[in-house]
PDB file of C-alpha atoms in Angstrom:
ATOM      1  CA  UNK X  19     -42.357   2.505-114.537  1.00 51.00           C
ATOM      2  CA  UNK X  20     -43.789   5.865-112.625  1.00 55.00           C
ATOM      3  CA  UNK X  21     -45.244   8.333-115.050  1.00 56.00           C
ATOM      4  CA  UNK X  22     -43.804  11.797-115.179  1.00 54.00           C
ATOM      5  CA  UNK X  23     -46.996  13.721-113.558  1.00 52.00           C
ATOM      6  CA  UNK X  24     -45.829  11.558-109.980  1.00 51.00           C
ATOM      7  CA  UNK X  25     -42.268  12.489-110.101  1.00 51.00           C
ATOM      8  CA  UNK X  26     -43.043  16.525-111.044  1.00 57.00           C
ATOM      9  CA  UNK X  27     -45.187  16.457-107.750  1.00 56.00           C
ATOM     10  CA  UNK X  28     -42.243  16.074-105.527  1.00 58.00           C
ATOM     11  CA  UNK X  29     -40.626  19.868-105.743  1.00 67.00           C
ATOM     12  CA  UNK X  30     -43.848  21.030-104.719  1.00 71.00           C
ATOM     13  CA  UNK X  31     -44.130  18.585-101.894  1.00 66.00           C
ATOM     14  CA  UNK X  32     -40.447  20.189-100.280  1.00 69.00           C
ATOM     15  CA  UNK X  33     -41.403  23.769-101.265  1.00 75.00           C
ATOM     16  CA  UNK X  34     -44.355  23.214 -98.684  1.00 75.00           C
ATOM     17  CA  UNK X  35     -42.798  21.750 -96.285  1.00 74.00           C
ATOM     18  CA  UNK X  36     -40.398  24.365 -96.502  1.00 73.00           C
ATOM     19  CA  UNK X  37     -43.096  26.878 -96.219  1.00 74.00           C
ATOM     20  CA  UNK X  38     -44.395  24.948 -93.127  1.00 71.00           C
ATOM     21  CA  UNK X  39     -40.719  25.561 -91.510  1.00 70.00           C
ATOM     22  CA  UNK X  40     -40.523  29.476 -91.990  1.00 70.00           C
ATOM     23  CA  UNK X  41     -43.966  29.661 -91.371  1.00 69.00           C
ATOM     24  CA  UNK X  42     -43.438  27.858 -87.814  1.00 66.00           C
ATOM     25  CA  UNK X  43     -40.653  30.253 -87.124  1.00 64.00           C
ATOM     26  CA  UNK X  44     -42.260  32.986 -87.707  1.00 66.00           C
ATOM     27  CA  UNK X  45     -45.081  32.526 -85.317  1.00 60.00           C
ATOM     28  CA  UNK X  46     -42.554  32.017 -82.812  1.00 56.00           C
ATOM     29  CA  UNK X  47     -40.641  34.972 -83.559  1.00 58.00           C
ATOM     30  CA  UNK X  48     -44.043  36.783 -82.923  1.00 71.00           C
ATOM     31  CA  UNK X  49     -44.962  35.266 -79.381  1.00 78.00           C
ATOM     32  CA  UNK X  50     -42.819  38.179 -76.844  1.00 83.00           C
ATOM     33  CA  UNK X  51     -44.633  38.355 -73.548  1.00 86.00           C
ATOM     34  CA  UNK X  52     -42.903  40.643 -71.362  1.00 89.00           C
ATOM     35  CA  UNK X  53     -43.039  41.808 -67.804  1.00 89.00           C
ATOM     36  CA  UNK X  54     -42.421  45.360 -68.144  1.00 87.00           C
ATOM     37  CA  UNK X  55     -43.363  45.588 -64.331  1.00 88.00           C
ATOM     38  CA  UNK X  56     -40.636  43.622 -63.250  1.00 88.00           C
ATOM     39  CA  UNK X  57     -37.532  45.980 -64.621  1.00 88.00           C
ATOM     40  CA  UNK X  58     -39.173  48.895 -62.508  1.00 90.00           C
ATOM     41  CA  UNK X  59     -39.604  47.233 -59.061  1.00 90.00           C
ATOM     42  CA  UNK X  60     -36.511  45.587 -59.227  1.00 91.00           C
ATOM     43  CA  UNK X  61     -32.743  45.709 -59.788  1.00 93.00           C
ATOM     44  CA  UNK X  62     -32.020  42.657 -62.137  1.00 93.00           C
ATOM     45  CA  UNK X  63     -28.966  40.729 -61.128  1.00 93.00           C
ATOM     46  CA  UNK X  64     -28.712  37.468 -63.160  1.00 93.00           C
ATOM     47  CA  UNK X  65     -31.366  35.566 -65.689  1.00 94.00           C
ATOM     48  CA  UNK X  66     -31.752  32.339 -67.043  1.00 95.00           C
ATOM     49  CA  UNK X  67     -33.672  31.059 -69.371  1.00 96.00           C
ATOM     50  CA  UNK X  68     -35.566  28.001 -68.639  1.00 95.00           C
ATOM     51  CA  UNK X  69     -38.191  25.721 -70.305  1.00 95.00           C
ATOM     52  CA  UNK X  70     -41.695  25.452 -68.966  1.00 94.00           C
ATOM     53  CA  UNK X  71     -43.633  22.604 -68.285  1.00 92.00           C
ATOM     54  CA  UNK X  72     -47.100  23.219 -69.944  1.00 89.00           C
ATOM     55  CA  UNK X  73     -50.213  21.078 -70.745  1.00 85.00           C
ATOM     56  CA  UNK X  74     -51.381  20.560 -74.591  1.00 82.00           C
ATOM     57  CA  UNK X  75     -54.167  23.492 -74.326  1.00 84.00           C
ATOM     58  CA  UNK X  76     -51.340  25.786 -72.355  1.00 85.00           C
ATOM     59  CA  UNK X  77     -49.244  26.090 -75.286  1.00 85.00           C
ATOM     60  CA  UNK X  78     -51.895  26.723 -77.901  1.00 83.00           C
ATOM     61  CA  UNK X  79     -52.885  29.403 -75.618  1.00 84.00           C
ATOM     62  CA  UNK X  80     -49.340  30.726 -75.627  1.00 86.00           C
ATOM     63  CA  UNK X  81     -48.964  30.608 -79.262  1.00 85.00           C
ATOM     64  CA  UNK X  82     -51.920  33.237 -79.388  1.00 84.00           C
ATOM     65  CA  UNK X  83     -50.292  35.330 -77.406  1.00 86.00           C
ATOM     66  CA  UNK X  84     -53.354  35.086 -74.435  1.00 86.00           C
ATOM     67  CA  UNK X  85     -50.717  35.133 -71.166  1.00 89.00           C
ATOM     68  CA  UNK X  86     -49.727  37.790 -68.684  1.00 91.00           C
ATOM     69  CA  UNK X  87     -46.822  37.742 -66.438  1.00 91.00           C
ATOM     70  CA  UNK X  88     -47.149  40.653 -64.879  1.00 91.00           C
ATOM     71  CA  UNK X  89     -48.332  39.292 -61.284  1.00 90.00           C
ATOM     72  CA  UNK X  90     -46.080  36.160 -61.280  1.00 92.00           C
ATOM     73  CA  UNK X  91     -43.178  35.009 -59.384  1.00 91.00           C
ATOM     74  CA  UNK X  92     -40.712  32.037 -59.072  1.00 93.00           C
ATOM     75  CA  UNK X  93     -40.995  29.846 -56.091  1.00 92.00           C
ATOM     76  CA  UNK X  94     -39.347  26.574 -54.670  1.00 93.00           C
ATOM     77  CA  UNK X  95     -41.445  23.441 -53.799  1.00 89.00           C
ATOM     78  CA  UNK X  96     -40.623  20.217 -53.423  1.00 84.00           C
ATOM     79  CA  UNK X  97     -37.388  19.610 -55.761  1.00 80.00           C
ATOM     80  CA  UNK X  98     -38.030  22.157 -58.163  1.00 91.00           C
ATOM     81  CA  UNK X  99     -38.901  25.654 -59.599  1.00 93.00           C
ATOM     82  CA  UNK X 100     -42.519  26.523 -60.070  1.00 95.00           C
ATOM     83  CA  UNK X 101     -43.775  29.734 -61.439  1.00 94.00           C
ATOM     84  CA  UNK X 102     -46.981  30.906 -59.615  1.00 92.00           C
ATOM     85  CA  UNK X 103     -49.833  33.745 -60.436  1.00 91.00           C
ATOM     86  CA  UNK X 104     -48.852  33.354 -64.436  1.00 91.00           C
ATOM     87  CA  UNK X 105     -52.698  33.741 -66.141  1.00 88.00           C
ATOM     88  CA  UNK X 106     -52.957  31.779 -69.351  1.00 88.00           C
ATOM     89  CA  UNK X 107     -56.221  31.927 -70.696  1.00 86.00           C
ATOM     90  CA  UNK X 108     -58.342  28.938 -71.503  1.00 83.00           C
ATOM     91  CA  UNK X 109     -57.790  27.758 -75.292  1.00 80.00           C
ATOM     92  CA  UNK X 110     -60.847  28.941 -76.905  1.00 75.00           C
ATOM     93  CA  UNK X 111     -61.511  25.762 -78.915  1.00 75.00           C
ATOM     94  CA  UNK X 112     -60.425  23.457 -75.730  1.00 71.00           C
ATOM     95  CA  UNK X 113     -63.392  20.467 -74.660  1.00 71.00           C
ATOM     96  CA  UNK X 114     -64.111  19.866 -71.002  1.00 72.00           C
ATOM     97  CA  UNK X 115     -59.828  18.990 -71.213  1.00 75.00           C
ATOM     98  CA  UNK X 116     -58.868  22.508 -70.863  1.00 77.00           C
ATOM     99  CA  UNK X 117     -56.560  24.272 -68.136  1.00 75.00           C
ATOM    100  CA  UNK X 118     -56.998  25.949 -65.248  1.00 76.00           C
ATOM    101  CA  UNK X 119     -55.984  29.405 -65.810  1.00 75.00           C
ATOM    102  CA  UNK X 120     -53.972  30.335 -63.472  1.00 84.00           C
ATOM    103  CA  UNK X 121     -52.074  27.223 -61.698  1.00 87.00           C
ATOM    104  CA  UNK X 122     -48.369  26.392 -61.007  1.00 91.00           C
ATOM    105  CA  UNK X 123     -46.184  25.453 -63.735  1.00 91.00           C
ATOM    106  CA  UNK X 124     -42.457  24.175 -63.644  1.00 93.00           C
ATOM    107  CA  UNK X 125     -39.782  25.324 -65.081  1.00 95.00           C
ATOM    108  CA  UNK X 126     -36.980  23.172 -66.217  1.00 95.00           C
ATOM    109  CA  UNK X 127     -33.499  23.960 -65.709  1.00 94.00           C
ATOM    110  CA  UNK X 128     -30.252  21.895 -64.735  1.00 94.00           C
ATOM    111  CA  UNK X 129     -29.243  20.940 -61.177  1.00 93.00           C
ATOM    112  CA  UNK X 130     -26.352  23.180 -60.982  1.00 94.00           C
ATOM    113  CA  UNK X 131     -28.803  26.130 -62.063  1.00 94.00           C
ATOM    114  CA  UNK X 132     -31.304  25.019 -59.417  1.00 93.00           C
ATOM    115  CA  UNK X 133     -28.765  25.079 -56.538  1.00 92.00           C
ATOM    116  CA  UNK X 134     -27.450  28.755 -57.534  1.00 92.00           C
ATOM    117  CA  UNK X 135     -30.524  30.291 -57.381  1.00 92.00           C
ATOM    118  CA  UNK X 136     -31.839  28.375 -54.695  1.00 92.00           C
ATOM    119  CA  UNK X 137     -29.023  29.471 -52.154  1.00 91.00           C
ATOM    120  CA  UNK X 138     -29.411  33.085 -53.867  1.00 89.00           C
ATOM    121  CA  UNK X 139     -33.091  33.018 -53.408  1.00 85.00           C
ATOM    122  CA  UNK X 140     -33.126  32.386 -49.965  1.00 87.00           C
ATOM    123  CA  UNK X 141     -31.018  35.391 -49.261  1.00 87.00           C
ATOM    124  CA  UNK X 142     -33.067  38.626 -48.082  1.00 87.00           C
ATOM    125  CA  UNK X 143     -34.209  40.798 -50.259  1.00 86.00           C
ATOM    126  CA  UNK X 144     -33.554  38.451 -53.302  1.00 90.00           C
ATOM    127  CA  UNK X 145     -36.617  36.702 -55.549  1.00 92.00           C
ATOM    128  CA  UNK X 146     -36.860  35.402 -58.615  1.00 93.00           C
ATOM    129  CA  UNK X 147     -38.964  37.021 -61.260  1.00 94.00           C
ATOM    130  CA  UNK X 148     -40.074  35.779 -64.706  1.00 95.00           C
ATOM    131  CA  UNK X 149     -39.166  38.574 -67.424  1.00 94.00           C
ATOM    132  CA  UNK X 150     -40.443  37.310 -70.736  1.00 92.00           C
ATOM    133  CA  UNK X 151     -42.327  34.093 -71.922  1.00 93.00           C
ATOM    134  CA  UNK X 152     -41.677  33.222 -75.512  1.00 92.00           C
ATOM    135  CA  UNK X 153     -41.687  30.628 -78.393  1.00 90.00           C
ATOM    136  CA  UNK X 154     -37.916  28.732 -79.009  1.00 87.00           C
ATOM    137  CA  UNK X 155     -37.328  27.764 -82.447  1.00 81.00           C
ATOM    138  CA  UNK X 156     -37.868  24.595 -82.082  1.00 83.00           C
ATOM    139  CA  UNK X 157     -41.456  25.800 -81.113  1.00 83.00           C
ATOM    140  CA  UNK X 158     -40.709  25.059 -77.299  1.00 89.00           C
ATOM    141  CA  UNK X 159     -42.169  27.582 -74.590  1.00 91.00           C
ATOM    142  CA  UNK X 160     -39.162  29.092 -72.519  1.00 93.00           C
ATOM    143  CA  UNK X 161     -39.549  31.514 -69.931  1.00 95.00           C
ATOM    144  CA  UNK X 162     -36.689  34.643 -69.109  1.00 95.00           C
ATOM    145  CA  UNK X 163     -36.544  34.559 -64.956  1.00 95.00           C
ATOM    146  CA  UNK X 164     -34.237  36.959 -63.532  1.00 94.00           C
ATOM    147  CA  UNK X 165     -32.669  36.906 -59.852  1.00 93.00           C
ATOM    148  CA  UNK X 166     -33.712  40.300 -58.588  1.00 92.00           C
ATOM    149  CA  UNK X 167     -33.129  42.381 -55.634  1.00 92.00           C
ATOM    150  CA  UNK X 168     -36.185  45.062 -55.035  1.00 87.00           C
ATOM    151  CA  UNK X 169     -35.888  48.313 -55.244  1.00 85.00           C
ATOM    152  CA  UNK X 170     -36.674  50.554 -52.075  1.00 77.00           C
ATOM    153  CA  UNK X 171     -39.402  53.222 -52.503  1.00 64.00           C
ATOM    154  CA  UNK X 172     -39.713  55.410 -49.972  1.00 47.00           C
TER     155      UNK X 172
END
């Protein structure tokens, strides 16, 4: 027979896991790294939003918030997208594993996606710009790009 003082513990087991769920989501509610820079050099045309393909230190850096944008672009090599010039400082509790800070990452979007903005990309005058980095739900890093056209200041 189980005594009563094992079964009363398992409410308070699911009330903190259920405090580990909202407390997950609202971390990533708080991660919102925008390029503010972007919206006045260029006219947006289309965005996506696409994952990011990030080493184990990366994202603990993203989930404090240590990243800037503001410099970075989208580029094609090899097969696929890679954003370049996107600074994410070193995690500050990170061994002799930790990231470079500023290196090329991929993003991760479908074939057909690919192909659009590849074609569109090429074009002159057209680049691909990251807007905003933040945290999914799920607790996943995506990243806003936009297919822009530049603005001419003369």
């Amino acid at each position: 027979m189980q005594n009563k003082k094992s079964l009363t513990l398992w409410p308070e087991f699911f009330k903190f896991q259920l405090f580990l769920v909202y407390l997950r989501m609202a971390l990533a509610a708080s991660v919102q790294i925008k390029n503010k820079r972007a919206h006045f050099e260029y006219h947006i045309l289309d965005t996506y939003i696409a994952g990011i393909r990030l080493l184990g230190t990366e994202i603990k850096s993203v989930r404090e918030g240590k990243v800037n944008i503001n410099d970075s672009f989208c580029a094609f090599f090899d097969d696929g997208l890679y954003i370049r010039n996107m600074h994410i400082a070193e995690f500050s509790h990170g061994s002799f594993y930790n990231h470079e800070a500023k290196r090329d990452r991929q993003l991760l979007l479908t074939k057909k996606e690919l192909k659009k903005l590849k074609t569109k990309g090429e074009e002159r005058g057209f680049t691909i710009v990251p807007l905003r980095l933040f945290i999914s739900d799920r607790g996943f890093a995506k990243v806003e790009i936009a297919l822009a056209q530049g603005k001419k200041d003369f």
